[in-house]
Amino acid sequence: MRNSTGGTTESIDLLMYNQPIADRSLVSCPHCDLLQRLPDLAPGAAARCPRCNFELWRPRTDSLNRTLALTIAAAILYIVANTVPMLGLSVVGREAFTTVIGGAQHLWDDGSTTVAILVLFTAVLAPALQIGFMLAIVIGTWRDPVPGWVGFLLRHHGTTRTWSMIEVMMLGVLVALTKIADYATVIPGLALFALGALVFVLAGMQSAFDPREVWERIEWAQTRAERKLAQERASGFAS
Amino acid sequence: MNAPALTAMQQGLQNCEACGLLSRPAPGEEEGECPRCGQSLDFRKPASLQRTWAFLMAAAICYIPANVLPVLTTTTATGTESDTILQGVILLWSPSGWPLSLIVLFASIMIPSAKIIALAYLLITVHRRSNSNSEQRVRLYRIVEFIGRWSMVDVFVDTFTAALIQLQPLMSVEPGPGLFFFAAVVVFTMLAAESFDPRLIWDADEFDGG
Ligand SMILES: [Zn+2]
Ligand SMILES: [Zn+2]
């Protein structure tokens, strides 16, 4: 009764969806819009746009399992990094310690609320979302087809990545350490080492992950909308 | 010269920036939704040039107070002293600390101003429909996109310096008003880079070719 192009006469809901092209190996470059065909690649090789050299695709070996392992490691390091002291300072018998959240808290208390929110967002919240989304995405792929909410997380994962700045914060902490070392003895905390490791684990997590693999197995938004519409119609007839 | 390259837009196709699926909007429509992931689609990022200009202007305006106002205020028994970003760099300069001083100089002063200039150059060449140096210009865009986040370094330096040096009455360090404007420069330049659509760099080619 219904097919992929059906429903257009009765439903405005489905009209908003574009018509996908039949040839799934045809892509366009996000940086120059050049139409091209993705070659079949062995893991480790990369497909680059001939016009602008943008890396279009890099297939990975065992992408999802490796990503899962690195994501779990990142989650553990993240929890350690945010629960134990990061930096301590001792001068004439007095000691002070701070965590990442403590740093933002101090800015907040001093009235720099906007900057405090930015620090909290880039150093605490965005990395948590980056790790949390990735964990949910990989676990979501255990189902077949991959449920639609995985697509929602994957769509927004890029944003969490843009604003997650653990590596920038690490450099900032290093500079602050050098500055403070002139006045006082600095005591590096366990969180500092956890953060240092987290920089590398996060980079590994991102480079192990192949989003194309997930997109190819996902349940389409249009299919979901059609199913929902059919359910609504069925319940409408019933009542 | 090469024959003009064929783009998705010329074929009436829209590329989904989230999932990479190519799809065709309904006849007569300029926008639609990706049938695979539900992302709203356009041929080019909507109002890309206006949005990028707006964020860039905001960044350029904040750039002045960010460099003139103090980012840190140090209170000691002998008095109070305020440092701007540049003074912080000079303060850090020492026989052992100069590499870090250079990093902060680079990340806090060179990168934000270079980003503003680079994005303005990209916007102006797109407005003038320039079709030369497209490869270099897209490379410049990628550099801007990649290094922008590193400007946040100074915000973190000042945050943790202020959080740790709380040794009243001996010495305490508080954030200054410049820090707010500096953080605003970083955020606005990042938003400007994100609003810019690099495909616009190449669009002039197609109009000449077609
Ligand atoms: Zn390209
Ligand atoms: Zn999509």
XYZ file of C-alpha atoms and ligand atoms in Angstrom:
451
model
C 0.000 0.000 0.000
C 2.761 2.408 0.870
C 6.237 2.756 -0.514
C 9.059 5.231 -0.125
C 7.513 7.810 -2.445
C 3.988 7.174 -1.181
C 2.332 9.333 1.407
C 3.051 12.513 -0.530
C -0.590 13.038 -1.363
C -1.874 12.706 2.179
C 1.043 13.838 4.265
C 2.768 17.178 4.412
C 5.105 15.646 6.999
C 6.966 13.559 4.464
C 7.197 16.284 1.816
C 10.075 17.963 3.601
C 12.440 15.082 2.891
C 14.760 15.306 -0.093
C 14.928 12.520 -2.651
C 18.165 10.558 -2.070
C 20.290 9.753 -5.110
C 20.375 6.116 -6.115
C 24.150 5.837 -6.507
C 25.418 5.756 -2.913
C 29.118 5.903 -3.868
C 28.638 9.373 -5.355
C 29.574 12.125 -2.885
C 30.293 15.816 -2.961
C 33.248 17.438 -1.222
C 32.200 19.454 1.871
C 34.919 22.035 1.147
C 34.434 22.603 -2.605
C 31.203 20.766 -3.585
C 32.938 18.752 -6.334
C 30.906 15.689 -7.309
C 32.954 12.526 -7.260
C 32.858 8.792 -6.694
C 34.384 7.330 -3.538
C 36.784 4.532 -4.459
C 36.843 1.214 -2.611
C 39.634 1.632 -0.136
C 41.677 -0.699 1.991
C 41.911 0.278 5.685
C 44.672 2.809 6.203
C 44.270 4.437 2.817
C 42.403 7.722 2.453
C 40.227 9.227 -0.267
C 41.029 12.877 -0.955
C 39.211 15.415 -3.077
C 41.171 15.960 -6.328
C 40.227 19.641 -6.435
C 40.877 20.840 -2.872
C 42.655 17.903 -1.167
C 40.019 17.549 1.566
C 40.106 14.117 3.218
C 36.741 12.628 2.276
C 36.991 9.202 3.843
C 39.489 7.019 5.661
C 38.251 3.493 6.376
C 39.409 1.993 9.679
C 40.101 -1.542 10.772
C 37.729 -2.788 13.460
C 36.555 0.786 13.975
C 33.681 0.290 16.423
C 35.439 -2.072 18.843
C 38.579 0.050 19.006
C 36.490 3.184 19.451
C 34.576 1.518 22.297
C 37.784 0.511 24.108
C 39.245 4.002 23.798
C 35.944 5.653 24.788
C 35.759 3.583 28.001
C 39.370 4.511 28.789
C 38.530 8.170 28.135
C 35.496 7.988 30.432
C 37.589 6.559 33.294
C 40.337 9.158 32.834
C 37.709 11.899 32.639
C 36.141 10.862 35.952
C 39.552 10.727 37.657
C 40.532 14.080 36.151
C 37.472 15.793 37.544
C 37.334 14.277 41.017
C 40.891 14.497 42.366
C 43.035 17.638 42.797
C 44.848 18.836 39.684
C 47.293 21.381 40.998
C 48.543 22.208 44.435
C 50.696 24.997 45.682
C 52.632 25.362 48.855
C 54.232 28.485 50.169
C 55.515 29.217 53.689
C 53.585 26.334 55.163
C 50.309 27.150 53.430
C 48.792 24.889 50.829
C 46.106 25.418 48.214
C 44.644 22.889 45.801
C 42.376 23.233 42.842
C 40.489 21.032 40.404
C 39.306 21.959 36.912
C 35.829 22.731 38.250
C 37.432 24.609 41.163
C 39.152 26.915 38.669
C 35.836 27.786 37.025
C 34.192 28.126 40.442
C 36.779 30.673 41.519
C 36.123 32.791 38.404
C 32.409 32.600 39.131
C 32.870 33.728 42.727
C 34.981 36.623 41.523
C 32.201 37.861 39.291
C 33.645 36.657 35.963
C 30.573 34.513 35.414
C 30.659 34.523 31.602
C 34.268 33.369 31.472
C 33.539 30.819 34.215
C 30.747 29.342 32.095
C 33.031 29.239 29.049
C 35.775 27.447 31.005
C 33.263 25.010 32.472
C 31.783 24.408 29.029
C 35.048 23.868 27.122
C 36.981 21.988 29.818
C 34.268 19.995 31.601
C 30.896 19.853 29.855
C 31.904 19.577 26.170
C 34.464 16.792 26.855
C 31.804 14.934 28.889
C 29.373 15.202 25.981
C 32.081 14.225 23.499
C 32.820 11.034 25.482
C 29.193 10.346 26.465
C 27.844 10.767 22.927
C 30.553 8.503 21.523
C 29.816 5.809 24.114
C 26.090 5.930 23.309
C 26.774 5.932 19.549
C 28.985 2.835 19.700
C 26.580 0.981 22.012
C 23.686 2.016 19.747
C 25.349 0.304 16.778
C 24.897 -3.068 18.486
C 21.303 -2.980 17.254
C 20.349 -3.562 13.649
C 19.296 -1.330 12.033
C 21.050 1.297 14.129
C 18.272 3.323 15.859
C 17.573 6.910 14.803
C 18.705 8.543 18.047
C 22.256 7.440 17.231
C 21.990 9.653 14.143
C 20.895 12.568 16.332
C 23.965 12.112 18.576
C 26.270 11.664 15.597
C 24.931 14.867 14.001
C 25.834 16.835 17.103
C 29.055 15.043 17.929
C 31.043 17.423 15.722
C 29.912 20.386 17.824
C 30.981 18.748 21.093
C 34.335 18.049 19.471
C 34.808 21.660 18.353
C 34.224 22.985 21.866
C 35.986 20.269 23.840
C 39.385 21.797 24.642
C 41.189 19.441 27.001
C 44.460 19.744 25.057
C 44.283 23.551 25.063
C 43.599 23.520 28.793
C 46.608 21.249 29.360
C 48.855 23.796 27.666
C 47.248 26.552 29.736
C 47.892 24.623 32.944
C 51.510 24.106 31.920
C 51.999 27.831 31.398
C 50.240 28.649 34.700
C 52.532 26.132 36.444
C 55.631 27.876 35.106
C 54.302 31.266 36.154
C 53.452 30.140 39.665
C 56.735 28.291 40.112
C 58.338 31.730 40.543
C 56.371 32.374 43.719
C 55.679 28.997 45.244
C 56.295 25.263 45.132
C 53.859 23.639 42.739
C 52.533 20.170 43.525
C 51.166 18.380 40.451
C 48.057 16.382 41.313
C 46.876 13.025 39.978
C 44.281 14.785 37.810
C 47.053 16.502 35.877
C 48.419 13.143 34.744
C 44.933 11.840 34.027
C 44.279 14.899 31.839
C 47.578 14.438 30.026
C 46.636 10.858 29.194
C 43.107 11.929 28.267
C 44.474 14.240 25.535
C 45.990 11.244 23.751
C 43.121 8.836 24.405
C 40.598 11.347 23.024
C 42.690 11.854 19.902
C 42.892 8.073 19.493
C 39.142 7.702 20.034
C 38.412 10.198 17.268
C 40.829 8.710 14.787
C 39.622 5.131 15.389
C 36.037 6.083 14.630
C 34.580 5.834 11.124
C 31.234 7.703 11.021
C 30.488 6.440 7.506
C 30.227 2.889 8.813
C 27.493 3.960 11.256
C 25.590 6.098 8.741
C 25.398 3.198 6.319
C 23.631 1.018 8.894
C 21.292 3.603 10.413
C 17.516 3.549 10.167
C 16.572 6.476 7.923
C 14.746 9.495 9.324
C 12.250 9.231 6.489
C 11.537 5.555 7.237
C 10.959 6.472 10.879
C 8.600 9.287 9.957
C 6.667 6.985 7.629
C 6.363 4.327 10.310
C 5.135 6.879 12.831
C 2.594 8.183 10.361
C 1.326 4.663 9.662
C 0.948 4.045 13.399
C -0.951 7.308 13.850
C -3.226 6.453 10.987
C -3.822 2.949 12.352
C -4.742 4.295 15.780
C -6.874 6.968 14.117
C -8.921 4.305 12.341
C -9.236 2.291 15.515
C -10.850 5.065 17.544
C 42.870 25.556 -18.045
C 40.773 22.640 -16.857
C 37.164 22.353 -17.793
C 34.986 23.688 -14.957
C 34.390 21.026 -12.366
C 30.910 19.667 -11.872
C 29.487 20.423 -8.442
C 26.566 18.996 -6.530
C 24.790 22.368 -6.680
C 25.034 22.467 -10.473
C 23.350 19.077 -10.518
C 20.645 20.305 -8.139
C 21.959 18.048 -5.364
C 22.458 18.928 -1.706
C 25.206 17.382 0.397
C 24.340 16.571 4.000
C 27.129 17.996 6.152
C 26.194 15.619 8.964
C 25.978 12.228 7.224
C 27.376 12.913 3.732
C 24.309 11.729 1.791
C 23.554 13.476 -1.500
C 19.889 14.197 -2.120
C 17.641 16.263 -4.346
C 15.147 18.781 -2.943
C 11.532 18.653 -4.110
C 10.983 20.482 -7.429
C 11.015 24.238 -6.937
C 12.334 23.937 -3.376
C 15.622 25.423 -2.170
C 15.784 23.476 1.060
C 14.621 20.233 2.564
C 15.607 17.652 5.130
C 18.078 14.821 4.798
C 16.059 11.609 4.407
C 18.774 9.658 6.216
C 19.572 11.775 9.289
C 16.947 14.543 9.333
C 19.444 17.416 9.105
C 18.007 20.476 7.354
C 19.732 20.943 3.999
C 20.646 23.894 1.793
C 22.858 24.287 -1.239
C 25.110 26.599 0.806
C 25.150 27.474 4.499
C 22.282 29.976 4.946
C 23.368 33.645 5.095
C 26.963 32.453 5.419
C 28.607 35.740 4.407
C 26.371 37.951 6.568
C 26.756 35.713 9.614
C 30.522 35.441 9.193
C 30.834 39.222 8.803
C 28.715 39.782 11.916
C 30.810 37.450 14.095
C 34.010 38.861 12.648
C 32.975 42.461 13.416
C 32.050 41.467 16.950
C 35.462 39.803 17.354
C 37.311 42.840 15.953
C 35.465 45.179 18.331
C 36.220 42.994 21.377
C 39.839 42.656 20.275
C 40.652 46.212 21.420
C 39.462 46.009 25.075
C 40.871 42.463 25.196
C 44.359 43.861 24.658
C 44.038 47.156 26.524
C 42.252 46.079 29.712
C 44.034 43.992 32.369
C 43.388 40.239 32.376
C 44.896 39.666 35.822
C 45.135 41.807 38.931
C 47.746 40.821 41.499
C 47.382 42.025 45.075
C 50.377 41.755 47.387
C 51.266 43.311 50.711
C 52.991 46.147 48.846
C 50.145 47.011 46.511
C 48.072 46.098 43.500
C 49.302 45.498 39.987
C 47.325 44.862 36.800
C 48.602 43.026 33.743
C 47.300 42.990 30.192
C 47.875 39.975 27.953
C 51.025 41.484 26.458
C 52.401 42.331 29.918
C 51.712 38.722 30.914
C 53.834 37.568 27.993
C 56.672 39.883 28.997
C 56.389 38.755 32.621
C 56.760 35.147 31.521
C 59.919 35.943 29.573
C 62.868 34.513 31.464
C 65.882 32.307 30.704
C 63.767 29.206 31.412
C 60.291 30.474 30.608
C 60.790 32.008 27.171
C 59.455 29.060 25.111
C 56.149 29.231 26.985
C 56.189 32.992 26.666
C 56.477 32.589 22.895
C 53.597 30.090 22.861
C 51.350 32.514 24.749
C 52.446 35.389 22.505
C 51.617 33.293 19.479
C 48.318 31.874 20.773
C 46.959 35.043 22.379
C 48.137 37.862 20.157
C 49.197 36.533 16.761
C 46.497 33.878 16.241
C 43.432 36.068 17.027
C 44.610 38.942 14.829
C 45.731 36.604 12.034
C 42.362 34.847 12.185
C 40.440 38.107 11.870
C 42.582 39.209 8.914
C 42.417 35.802 7.206
C 38.630 35.541 7.498
C 38.186 39.126 6.254
C 40.406 38.269 3.262
C 38.340 35.150 2.511
C 35.080 37.106 2.763
C 36.321 39.923 0.525
C 37.627 37.557 -2.175
C 34.264 35.724 -2.156
C 32.399 39.040 -2.483
C 34.632 40.018 -5.406
C 33.981 36.617 -7.024
C 37.680 35.959 -7.244
C 38.543 32.663 -8.880
C 42.282 32.666 -8.371
C 44.215 30.959 -5.558
C 41.178 28.899 -4.592
C 43.343 26.043 -3.343
C 45.445 28.356 -1.176
C 42.337 30.072 0.129
C 40.658 26.819 1.177
C 43.926 25.799 2.840
C 43.951 29.112 4.698
C 40.391 28.405 5.834
C 41.431 25.004 7.203
C 44.316 26.553 9.115
C 41.960 29.163 10.618
C 39.511 26.415 11.564
C 42.243 24.280 13.118
C 44.228 26.796 15.142
C 41.341 28.932 16.425
C 40.795 26.884 19.586
C 44.390 27.383 20.734
C 43.710 31.038 21.491
C 41.797 29.805 24.544
C 45.166 29.035 26.160
C 45.380 32.408 27.871
C 41.890 32.058 29.342
C 42.970 28.796 30.984
C 46.313 30.236 32.141
C 44.555 33.124 33.875
C 41.827 30.876 35.297
C 44.246 28.538 37.032
C 46.675 31.244 38.072
C 43.816 33.095 39.779
C 42.407 29.909 41.307
C 45.728 28.854 42.842
C 47.284 32.072 44.006
C 44.930 32.737 46.892
C 47.359 33.296 49.743
C 45.754 36.215 51.506
C 47.145 38.424 52.916
C 50.472 37.548 51.221
C 49.353 37.478 47.645
C 46.203 36.979 45.626
C 45.410 37.092 41.938
C 42.013 37.983 40.496
C 40.751 37.947 36.895
C 40.442 41.370 35.258
C 37.852 42.782 32.831
C 40.116 42.143 29.810
C 39.623 38.397 30.245
C 35.931 38.688 29.359
C 36.699 40.493 26.100
C 39.531 38.137 25.272
C 37.266 35.104 25.738
C 34.679 36.873 23.550
C 37.268 37.311 20.758
C 38.046 33.582 20.838
C 34.375 32.550 20.784
C 33.393 35.044 18.063
C 36.271 34.070 15.757
C 35.410 30.384 16.227
C 31.749 31.098 15.395
C 32.849 33.177 12.376
C 34.980 30.304 11.054
C 32.092 27.905 11.573
C 29.618 30.173 9.739
C 31.832 30.517 6.678
C 31.045 28.116 3.861
C 34.314 27.191 2.066
C 32.349 26.051 -0.995
C 31.692 29.744 -1.723
C 35.414 30.069 -2.548
C 34.891 27.857 -5.590
C 31.525 29.116 -6.742
C 32.978 31.952 -8.857
C 34.738 29.328 -11.007
C 31.448 27.790 -11.953
C 29.809 31.023 -12.984
C 32.706 31.806 -15.298
C 32.711 28.276 -16.670
C 28.958 28.058 -17.174
Zn 37.098 19.381 -2.489
Zn 22.138 13.515 6.530
